[in-house]
Coordinates of C-alpha atoms and ligand atoms in Angstrom, one line a residue:
M297 CA -17.4 13.8 -19.8
Q298 CA -19.1 17.2 -20.3
G299 CA -21.3 16.4 -17.1
L300 CA -17.9 15.9 -15.1
L301 CA -17.1 19.2 -16.9
A302 CA -19.7 21.2 -16.0
A303 CA -19.7 19.6 -12.0
L304 CA -15.9 20.4 -11.6
A305 CA -16.3 23.8 -13.0
E306 CA -18.9 24.5 -10.3
I307 CA -16.7 23.6 -7.9
V308 CA -13.4 25.1 -8.3
G309 CA -14.7 27.8 -10.7
P310 CA -14.0 27.3 -14.7
A311 CA -10.7 28.6 -14.4
A312 CA -9.0 25.7 -12.3
V313 CA -10.4 22.8 -15.2
L314 CA -7.7 22.4 -18.5
A315 CA -9.4 20.1 -21.0
R316 CA -8.2 21.6 -24.0
P317 CA -5.5 19.2 -25.9
E318 CA -2.6 21.9 -25.4
E319 CA -3.2 22.3 -21.8
L320 CA -3.3 18.2 -20.9
L321 CA 0.0 17.4 -23.2
V322 CA 1.5 19.3 -20.4
Y323 CA 0.1 16.3 -17.6
E324 CA 1.0 13.7 -20.0
A325 CA 4.2 12.5 -18.5
D326 CA 5.9 13.0 -14.8
G327 CA 9.9 13.2 -15.1
L328 CA 9.6 9.7 -16.5
T329 CA 9.5 10.8 -20.0
V330 CA 8.7 7.2 -21.6
H331 CA 6.0 6.7 -20.1
G332 CA 2.8 9.1 -21.0
A333 CA -1.0 8.3 -20.8
L334 CA -3.5 12.0 -21.7
P335 CA -6.0 12.4 -18.5
S336 CA -9.3 13.6 -19.2
A337 CA -9.1 16.9 -17.2
V338 CA -6.6 18.8 -15.1
V339 CA -8.1 20.2 -12.0
L340 CA -6.7 22.6 -9.6
P341 CA -8.4 22.9 -6.2
S342 CA -7.4 25.3 -3.6
D343 CA -8.6 24.0 -0.6
K344 CA -9.3 20.3 1.3
T345 CA -13.2 21.1 0.6
E346 CA -12.8 21.4 -2.6
V347 CA -10.1 18.3 -3.3
A348 CA -13.2 16.4 -1.3
R349 CA -15.9 17.9 -3.8
V350 CA -14.0 16.9 -6.6
V351 CA -12.9 13.4 -5.7
R352 CA -17.0 12.6 -5.0
A353 CA -17.6 14.7 -8.4
C354 CA -15.4 12.1 -10.4
R355 CA -16.9 9.0 -8.3
A356 CA -19.8 9.7 -9.3
H357 CA -19.0 9.9 -13.0
G358 CA -16.9 7.2 -13.1
V359 CA -13.9 7.9 -13.5
P360 CA -10.8 7.5 -12.0
F361 CA -8.8 10.4 -10.3
V362 CA -4.8 11.1 -9.6
P363 CA -3.7 13.4 -7.2
R364 CA -0.8 15.4 -8.7
G365 CA 1.9 17.4 -7.0
A366 CA 5.1 19.2 -9.4
G367 CA 5.4 16.1 -11.3
T368 CA 8.5 15.6 -11.0
G369 CA 8.5 11.9 -10.1
L370 CA 10.2 9.6 -12.0
S371 CA 8.2 6.4 -11.7
G372 CA 5.4 7.4 -13.7
G373 CA 3.4 7.7 -10.6
A374 CA 1.6 11.3 -11.0
I375 CA 0.3 9.9 -14.9
A376 CA -3.5 9.7 -15.2
L377 CA -4.0 6.0 -16.6
E378 CA -7.7 4.9 -17.5
H379 CA -8.8 8.4 -18.7
G380 CA -8.5 10.0 -14.7
V381 CA -8.7 13.5 -13.9
V382 CA -5.7 14.5 -12.4
I383 CA -6.2 16.5 -9.2
E384 CA -3.3 19.4 -9.7
C385 CA -2.4 20.5 -5.8
S386 CA -0.1 23.8 -6.4
R387 CA -3.0 26.1 -5.3
L388 CA -2.9 24.6 -1.5
N389 CA 0.5 26.0 -1.4
R390 CA 0.4 27.8 2.1
I391 CA 2.4 27.1 4.9
L392 CA -0.1 27.2 8.2
R393 CA 1.9 26.9 11.2
I394 CA 5.8 26.8 12.2
D395 CA 5.8 26.4 15.9
A396 CA 9.3 26.1 16.8
A397 CA 9.0 25.3 20.5
N398 CA 7.5 21.5 19.0
R399 CA 9.8 21.7 16.1
I400 CA 7.4 21.2 13.8
A401 CA 5.6 22.9 10.6
V402 CA 1.7 22.2 9.3
V403 CA 1.9 22.9 5.3
Q404 CA -0.5 22.3 2.6
P405 CA 0.9 19.5 0.0
G406 CA 1.6 22.1 -3.3
V407 CA 4.5 23.8 -0.7
V408 CA 7.8 23.1 -2.7
N409 CA 9.8 21.3 -0.4
A410 CA 12.8 24.3 -0.6
E411 CA 10.4 27.4 0.1
L412 CA 9.7 25.2 3.5
L413 CA 13.7 25.4 4.3
K414 CA 13.6 29.2 3.5
A415 CA 10.8 29.6 5.6
V416 CA 11.9 27.8 8.9
A417 CA 15.8 28.9 8.5
G418 CA 15.4 31.7 10.5
H419 CA 14.0 29.8 13.6
G420 CA 17.3 28.1 13.4
L421 CA 15.5 24.9 11.8
F422 CA 16.0 23.1 8.8
Y423 CA 13.3 20.1 7.6
A424 CA 15.6 17.3 6.7
P425 CA 14.5 15.4 3.7
D426 CA 16.1 16.8 1.1
P427 CA 15.3 15.2 -2.6
S428 CA 17.6 17.0 -5.8
S429 CA 14.4 17.8 -7.2
Q430 CA 13.9 20.1 -4.1
L431 CA 13.7 23.8 -6.2
A432 CA 10.8 22.6 -8.1
C433 CA 9.2 19.1 -6.2
T434 CA 6.0 19.3 -3.2
L435 CA 5.7 18.2 0.0
G436 CA 2.7 16.3 -0.9
G437 CA 4.9 14.9 -3.7
N438 CA 7.4 13.5 -1.5
A439 CA 5.6 12.3 1.4
A440 CA 3.5 10.3 -1.6
E441 CA 6.8 8.8 -2.8
N442 CA 9.0 8.6 0.7
S443 CA 11.7 10.7 -0.8
G444 CA 15.0 10.7 0.4
G445 CA 18.0 13.0 -0.9
P446 CA 21.4 13.1 0.6
H447 CA 20.6 14.0 4.5
T448 CA 18.8 10.9 4.5
L449 CA 21.4 8.7 5.6
K450 CA 21.2 10.2 9.1
Y451 CA 18.1 11.7 9.1
G452 CA 15.9 9.4 7.4
T453 CA 13.2 9.8 4.4
T454 CA 10.6 11.4 4.2
T455 CA 8.3 8.9 6.9
N456 CA 10.7 10.1 9.5
H457 CA 9.3 13.2 9.3
V458 CA 5.9 13.0 8.7
L459 CA 3.8 13.1 12.4
A460 CA 0.5 13.4 11.0
L461 CA -1.9 14.2 8.2
E462 CA -5.2 15.2 6.8
L463 CA -6.3 12.7 3.4
V464 CA -9.6 12.5 1.0
L465 CA -10.3 9.4 1.3
P466 CA -11.3 8.1 -2.5
D467 CA -15.1 7.8 -1.3
G468 CA -14.2 11.8 -0.2
E469 CA -14.7 11.7 3.3
I470 CA -11.7 14.0 5.2
V471 CA -9.8 12.3 7.5
R472 CA -6.9 13.4 10.1
L473 CA -4.0 10.7 11.0
G474 CA -1.4 10.5 13.0
S475 CA -0.5 13.6 15.3
P476 CA 1.6 16.3 15.9
V477 CA 3.0 15.2 19.0
G478 CA 4.5 12.4 17.0
V479 CA 2.8 9.6 18.8
A480 CA -0.8 8.2 18.4
P481 CA -2.7 5.3 19.7
G482 CA -4.0 3.1 17.2
Y483 CA -2.4 1.6 14.1
D484 CA 0.3 3.3 12.2
L485 CA -1.7 4.6 9.0
V486 CA 0.8 7.8 8.6
G487 CA 3.5 4.8 7.5
A488 CA 1.1 3.2 5.2
V489 CA -0.1 6.6 3.7
V490 CA 3.5 7.8 3.3
G491 CA 4.8 6.2 0.3
S492 CA 2.0 5.0 -1.0
E493 CA 2.1 6.8 -4.1
G494 CA -1.3 8.6 -4.2
T495 CA -3.3 5.3 -4.0
L496 CA -4.9 5.9 -0.8
G497 CA -6.3 9.6 -1.1
V498 CA -5.4 13.1 -1.9
L499 CA -3.0 14.5 0.9
T500 CA -4.1 17.8 1.7
E501 CA -2.2 19.0 5.2
L502 CA 0.7 17.7 6.5
T503 CA 2.4 18.3 10.2
V504 CA 6.3 17.5 9.8
R505 CA 9.1 17.4 12.0
L506 CA 11.9 20.3 11.7
S507 CA 15.4 19.4 13.4
P508 CA 18.0 22.2 14.7
L509 CA 20.5 23.5 12.6
P510 CA 23.6 22.3 13.4
E511 CA 26.5 23.8 15.0
R512 CA 28.8 23.6 12.1
A513 CA 28.6 21.6 8.7
D514 CA 31.6 21.0 6.9
T515 CA 32.1 19.0 3.4
L516 CA 34.8 17.0 2.3
L517 CA 35.9 16.1 -1.3
G518 CA 37.7 12.7 -2.0
I519 CA 39.2 12.9 -5.7
F520 CA 39.6 9.0 -6.7
G521 CA 40.4 7.1 -9.9
D522 CA 37.4 5.0 -10.1
V523 CA 33.8 5.1 -8.9
V524 CA 34.7 1.2 -6.9
S525 CA 37.4 2.6 -4.8
A526 CA 35.3 5.4 -3.3
C527 CA 32.4 2.8 -2.9
R528 CA 35.8 1.6 -0.7
A529 CA 35.6 4.6 0.9
V530 CA 32.6 4.7 1.7
G531 CA 32.3 0.7 2.7
A532 CA 35.1 2.4 5.2
I533 CA 33.7 5.3 6.9
I534 CA 30.3 3.7 7.7
A535 CA 32.2 0.7 9.4
S536 CA 34.2 3.0 11.6
G537 CA 30.7 3.6 13.0
L538 CA 30.9 7.5 11.7
V539 CA 27.4 8.9 10.9
P540 CA 28.0 11.4 7.8
A541 CA 25.4 13.3 7.2
A542 CA 25.9 12.4 3.1
L543 CA 27.7 10.3 1.9
E544 CA 27.3 10.9 -2.3
I545 CA 29.4 9.7 -4.8
V546 CA 29.6 11.6 -8.5
D547 CA 31.6 9.5 -11.5
K548 CA 33.7 10.9 -14.4
R549 CA 30.7 11.1 -17.2
T550 CA 28.7 13.1 -14.5
I551 CA 31.5 15.7 -13.4
A552 CA 31.8 16.1 -17.4
A553 CA 28.2 17.0 -17.6
V554 CA 27.9 19.5 -14.3
E555 CA 31.0 21.1 -15.7
A556 CA 30.3 22.0 -18.6
S557 CA 26.7 23.3 -17.6
V558 CA 25.7 26.4 -14.8
Y559 CA 26.0 23.5 -12.0
A560 CA 30.0 23.5 -12.5
A561 CA 32.2 23.9 -9.7
G562 CA 35.2 23.2 -10.0
L563 CA 34.9 19.5 -9.5
P564 CA 38.2 17.8 -11.6
T565 CA 37.7 16.8 -14.9
D566 CA 40.5 14.2 -14.7
A567 CA 38.9 12.4 -11.5
G568 CA 37.3 8.9 -12.0
A569 CA 35.1 10.1 -9.5
V570 CA 34.8 12.3 -6.4
L571 CA 32.7 11.2 -3.2
L572 CA 31.2 14.6 -1.2
V573 CA 31.2 13.4 2.8
E574 CA 28.9 15.9 4.9
L575 CA 29.9 16.1 7.9
D576 CA 27.4 18.5 10.7
G577 CA 27.2 18.4 14.6
P578 CA 29.3 20.4 17.4
A579 CA 31.7 21.8 15.8
L580 CA 34.7 20.5 17.5
A581 CA 33.1 16.8 16.8
V582 CA 33.2 18.0 12.9
A583 CA 36.5 19.3 12.7
R584 CA 37.7 15.1 14.6
Q585 CA 35.4 13.6 12.4
L586 CA 37.0 15.2 9.1
E587 CA 40.3 14.3 9.9
R588 CA 39.0 10.4 10.2
V589 CA 36.8 10.6 7.1
R590 CA 40.4 12.0 5.3
A591 CA 42.4 9.4 6.6
H592 CA 39.3 6.8 5.5
C593 CA 39.7 8.2 2.1
L594 CA 43.5 8.1 1.4
A595 CA 43.7 4.6 2.6
A596 CA 40.7 3.6 0.2
G597 CA 42.8 4.8 -2.7
A598 CA 42.1 9.1 -3.1
H599 CA 44.5 10.7 -5.1
E600 CA 43.6 14.0 -3.0
V601 CA 41.3 15.1 -0.4
A602 CA 39.6 18.9 0.1
V603 CA 37.4 20.5 2.1
A604 CA 35.2 23.5 0.9
R605 CA 36.8 26.1 2.3
D606 CA 33.9 27.9 3.1
A607 CA 29.9 28.2 2.7
E608 CA 30.1 29.7 -0.9
E609 CA 31.9 26.8 -1.5
R610 CA 30.5 24.0 -0.1
Q611 CA 27.1 25.2 -1.1
R612 CA 28.5 25.0 -4.6
F613 CA 29.7 21.6 -4.6
W614 CA 26.4 20.7 -3.7
R615 CA 24.5 22.5 -6.1
A616 CA 27.0 20.4 -8.7
R617 CA 25.3 17.2 -6.7
K618 CA 21.8 18.2 -7.4
G619 CA 22.1 20.0 -10.4
A620 CA 23.3 16.6 -11.7
F621 CA 20.5 15.5 -13.7
G622 CA 19.6 18.6 -15.0
A623 CA 23.5 19.1 -16.5
M624 CA 22.7 15.3 -18.2
G625 CA 20.0 17.2 -20.4
R626 CA 23.6 18.5 -22.3
L627 CA 24.0 14.7 -23.6
A628 CA 20.7 13.9 -25.2
P629 CA 17.2 14.9 -24.9
D630 CA 16.4 12.2 -22.7
L631 CA 17.4 10.4 -19.4
Y632 CA 16.7 7.6 -17.4
V633 CA 17.0 7.8 -13.8
H634 CA 17.2 3.9 -12.3
D635 CA 16.6 3.6 -8.7
A636 CA 17.6 0.6 -6.6
V637 CA 19.1 0.4 -3.2
V638 CA 21.5 -2.3 -2.5
P639 CA 23.7 -3.1 1.2
R640 CA 26.2 -0.6 1.0
A641 CA 29.1 -3.4 1.0
R642 CA 28.0 -5.1 -2.3
L643 CA 28.4 -1.9 -3.8
P644 CA 31.6 -2.1 -5.1
E645 CA 30.9 -5.0 -7.0
V646 CA 27.4 -4.3 -8.1
L647 CA 28.7 -1.1 -9.5
E648 CA 30.9 -2.7 -11.7
R649 CA 28.4 -5.0 -12.6
V650 CA 26.3 -1.9 -13.8
C651 CA 28.9 -0.4 -15.9
E652 CA 29.4 -3.2 -17.6
I653 CA 25.6 -3.7 -18.8
G654 CA 25.9 -0.2 -20.4
D655 CA 28.9 -0.8 -22.1
R656 CA 27.3 -4.1 -23.3
H657 CA 24.5 -2.4 -24.8
G658 CA 26.2 0.1 -26.0
L659 CA 24.5 3.1 -23.7
R660 CA 25.7 6.0 -22.3
L661 CA 25.3 5.5 -18.3
S662 CA 26.5 7.4 -15.7
N663 CA 26.5 6.8 -11.8
V664 CA 25.6 9.9 -9.4
F665 CA 24.1 8.5 -6.2
H666 CA 23.2 8.5 -2.5
A667 CA 26.4 5.5 -1.8
G668 CA 26.5 6.1 2.0
D669 CA 22.3 4.4 1.7
G670 CA 23.4 1.9 -1.1
N671 CA 20.9 3.8 -3.2
L672 CA 22.3 3.7 -6.9
H673 CA 21.4 5.8 -9.6
P674 CA 22.2 4.7 -12.9
N675 CA 21.5 7.1 -15.6
I676 CA 20.7 6.1 -19.3
S677 CA 21.0 8.7 -21.5
F678 CA 19.5 8.6 -24.6
D679 CA 16.8 9.6 -27.3
R680 CA 13.6 8.2 -27.1
R681 CA 12.6 8.9 -30.9
D682 CA 15.3 6.2 -31.7
R683 CA 13.3 2.9 -30.9
E684 CA 16.5 0.9 -31.3
E685 CA 18.2 2.3 -28.3
L686 CA 15.1 3.1 -26.4
A687 CA 15.0 -1.2 -26.3
R688 CA 18.6 -1.1 -25.1
V689 CA 18.0 1.1 -22.5
T690 CA 15.1 -1.0 -21.3
A691 CA 17.1 -4.3 -21.2
A692 CA 19.4 -2.4 -20.0
G693 CA 17.1 -1.4 -16.9
E694 CA 16.1 -4.5 -16.2
E695 CA 19.3 -6.3 -15.8
I696 CA 20.2 -3.5 -13.3
L697 CA 17.1 -4.1 -11.4
R698 CA 18.0 -8.1 -11.3
V699 CA 21.9 -7.3 -9.9
C700 CA 20.6 -5.3 -7.1
V701 CA 18.2 -8.2 -6.1
E702 CA 20.3 -10.8 -6.7
A703 CA 23.0 -8.7 -4.4
G704 CA 20.1 -8.7 -1.5
G705 CA 18.9 -5.0 -2.7
V706 CA 15.5 -3.7 -3.4
I707 CA 13.8 -2.2 -6.8
S708 CA 13.6 0.9 -5.5
G709 CA 15.3 3.0 -2.8
E710 CA 12.8 6.8 -3.2
H711 CA 11.4 7.0 -6.8
G712 CA 8.9 4.8 -6.1
I713 CA 7.0 2.0 -8.3
G714 CA 4.6 3.8 -10.3
T715 CA 4.2 2.8 -13.8
E716 CA 7.5 2.1 -14.0
K717 CA 8.5 -1.3 -11.8
R718 CA 5.2 -2.6 -11.1
E719 CA 5.8 -5.9 -13.3
Y720 CA 9.4 -6.2 -10.7
M721 CA 7.4 -5.8 -7.6
R722 CA 7.7 -9.8 -8.0
L723 CA 11.2 -9.8 -7.4
V724 CA 10.9 -9.2 -4.7
F725 CA 7.6 -10.0 -3.2
S726 CA 5.6 -13.1 -3.4
D727 CA 1.7 -13.1 -4.4
A728 CA 1.0 -13.6 -0.6
D729 CA 3.2 -10.6 0.0
L730 CA 1.6 -8.8 -2.7
G731 CA -2.0 -10.0 -2.0
A732 CA -1.8 -8.2 1.5
M733 CA -0.5 -5.0 0.2
C734 CA -3.4 -5.1 -2.0
R735 CA -6.3 -5.6 0.7
L736 CA -4.9 -2.7 3.0
R737 CA -5.4 -0.9 -0.7
A738 CA -8.8 -1.8 -1.3
A739 CA -9.4 -1.0 2.3
F740 CA -9.0 2.7 1.5
D741 CA -10.6 2.5 -2.1
P742 CA -12.2 -0.7 -2.8
E743 CA -13.0 0.6 -6.6
H744 CA -9.2 1.2 -6.9
A745 CA -10.4 4.8 -8.3
C746 CA -7.4 6.8 -6.8
N747 CA -4.6 6.3 -9.2
P748 CA -5.3 2.9 -10.9
G749 CA -2.5 0.9 -12.4
K750 CA 0.2 2.4 -10.2
V751 CA 2.2 0.1 -8.0
F752 CA 0.6 -3.7 -8.6
P753 CA 1.7 -5.7 -11.2
T754 CA -0.8 -5.8 -14.2
T755 CA -0.1 -9.7 -14.9
R756 CA -1.4 -12.6 -13.4
F757 CA -1.3 -11.6 -10.0
C758 CA -3.2 -8.3 -10.7
M759 CA -6.1 -10.2 -12.5
E760 CA -6.1 -12.3 -9.4
S761 CA -6.0 -9.2 -7.1
D762 CA -8.3 -6.9 -9.1
P763 CA -10.8 -5.7 -7.0
K764 CA -14.2 -6.8 -8.7
A765 CA -13.0 -10.9 -9.1
R766 CA -12.1 -10.8 -5.6
G767 CA -15.4 -9.4 -4.5
Y768 CA -14.0 -6.2 -2.4
E769 CA -16.6 -3.8 -4.0
H770 CA -18.7 -5.3 -1.4
V771 CA -16.1 -4.3 1.4
E772 CA -17.5 -1.7 2.7
L773 CA -15.2 1.6 3.6
A774 CA -17.6 2.6 7.1
Ligands
FAD105 C1 16.1 16.4 -11.2 C2 15.1 15.4 -10.4 C3 15.7 14.6 -9.3 C4 15.3 14.3 -8.2 N1 16.3 13.6 -7.1 C5 15.4 13.3 -6.1 C6 16.0 12.3 -4.9 O1 17.4 13.3 -4.5 N2 15.4 12.0 -4.2 C7 14.1 11.4 -4.1 O2 13.2 11.2 -3.6 N3 13.4 11.5 -5.3 C8 14.1 12.5 -6.5 N4 13.2 12.9 -7.6 C9 11.9 12.5 -7.8 C10 10.9 12.9 -8.0 O3 11.3 14.8 -7.2 C11 10.4 13.0 -6.1 O4 9.8 11.7 -6.2 C12 9.4 14.0 -5.3 O5 8.7 13.3 -4.4 C13 7.9 14.1 -6.2 O6 7.6 15.3 -6.0 P1 6.5 16.3 -6.9 O7 5.7 17.3 -6.1 O8 7.2 16.4 -8.3 O9 5.2 14.7 -7.1 P2 4.5 14.6 -8.5 O10 5.6 13.4 -9.4 O11 3.6 15.1 -8.9 O12 3.8 13.3 -7.8 C14 4.5 12.0 -7.4 C15 3.8 10.9 -6.9 O13 3.0 11.7 -5.5 C16 1.7 11.7 -5.8 N5 1.3 12.7 -5.1 C17 1.3 14.1 -5.7 N6 0.8 14.9 -4.6 C18 0.1 14.4 -4.0 C19 -0.9 14.3 -2.9 N7 -1.0 15.9 -2.6 N8 -1.4 13.5 -2.2 C20 -1.2 12.2 -2.5 N9 -0.5 11.9 -2.8 C21 0.0 12.8 -4.2 C22 1.5 11.1 -7.2 O14 0.0 10.4 -7.4 C23 2.5 10.5 -7.5 O15 2.1 9.3 -7.4 C24 14.2 13.6 -8.6 C25 13.7 14.4 -9.6 C26 14.0 14.8 -10.3 C27 13.3 15.4 -12.0

């Protein structure tokens, strides 16, 4: 390791290599605090050439490496298993170009999502993928996780907004994939890299699509007695042909946590759930759509429907929604944020079962989620120092995933698989399916040097798919 540390210091300068135990501790986990692993070192390169040299140095010393953004991931994706080196991308934080005529921006991966929004607003544009963590998370992390957010319902996830990228391959070669014009001949390798959770290389540049700011945006608040009625309203709104920009549900326990926090927005603490509906587009159309949404909410049993009076109130509602996970820090030291998707029509029954599972295990379970996408986030507040409670949290989490899969859903909507859900991949994919994905991974990274131990099961399947066991070490990259 000493030889590698010296090589890294020569590439990026000694100040940009962290190896003291107290420095490494910061990188022990991401937002999923129950999975942890200490890296051997953390290196902070400042440009693509340094990234490529760092990758080559790690390879020469036989040490795996892990790309990392802000570490807000919720599936253990950015932790360094096998004593790997973390390649932290926060110094690659420049917006290289904003091209309003072509509605694109060229950015480095360490740019924080909200910083891009701020930078392009003056051009009458916005970057649509808006994870609730957008004040901290990076565009590189967003691309690696194919992140979503409230606006995903209308605008799509990150994969719909990345046109081209630059990637340092796991052998240190630098490639450019895709095209700024949005179509590129040949295989859609941008599509393969987006959502690959840092297993195919280190992103060093992204060309992203920008969208025109809508003429008008309004936010409506439907106040319901229970979360199941709010889910019914979601089904009715979508079935009617409306496509709101966002359809989000916040349940009673979450409202209580938010209203007791700095994110308080005046949400009714006696409601069973609120449904936040954002409509955007031409002013006339938005006004008509608001009335239709109001009618659907009332028909589904809403006690009251309110519309944000001005931009300030609208921002307050969204700050409350996006601050909900943070506000839950008031309830317990740890929060397990689950993430699964079910067909929208099954939301009411699945939500009932999720709540029953939480109650049966005696857990503090709350729900705040992208209802329009059927993307659930059952959140369990707990204390990981209590081993018995942690065991109940894990058991409940597995039951919730199984219920979602039985309902025709999948095990992650936006937080990725990481270390958290790798064993559950078998719930949705056969060995043949997983084998195809493994072969794609091996084409980029035959030695599994880049972010090893993520995404794929470690059980029997993984033994079979181990690159060495299957002879992938003989596959040439060229
Ligand atoms: C409070 C809170 C709210 C959240 N809300 C949402 C939400 O609404 N929607 C959502 O989708 N997610 C959400 N998340 C999860 C998380 O913020 C996203 O997954 C985000 O995209 C991670 O970005 P990051 O920069 O923190 O990446 P990290 O956590 O550092 O890394 C995530 C993954 O990306 C890889 N990676 C990072 N940078 C690179 C790079 N340059 N090249 C290649 N791979 C890279 C890592 O290896 C890892 O696998 C939330 C998290 C928190 C804590």
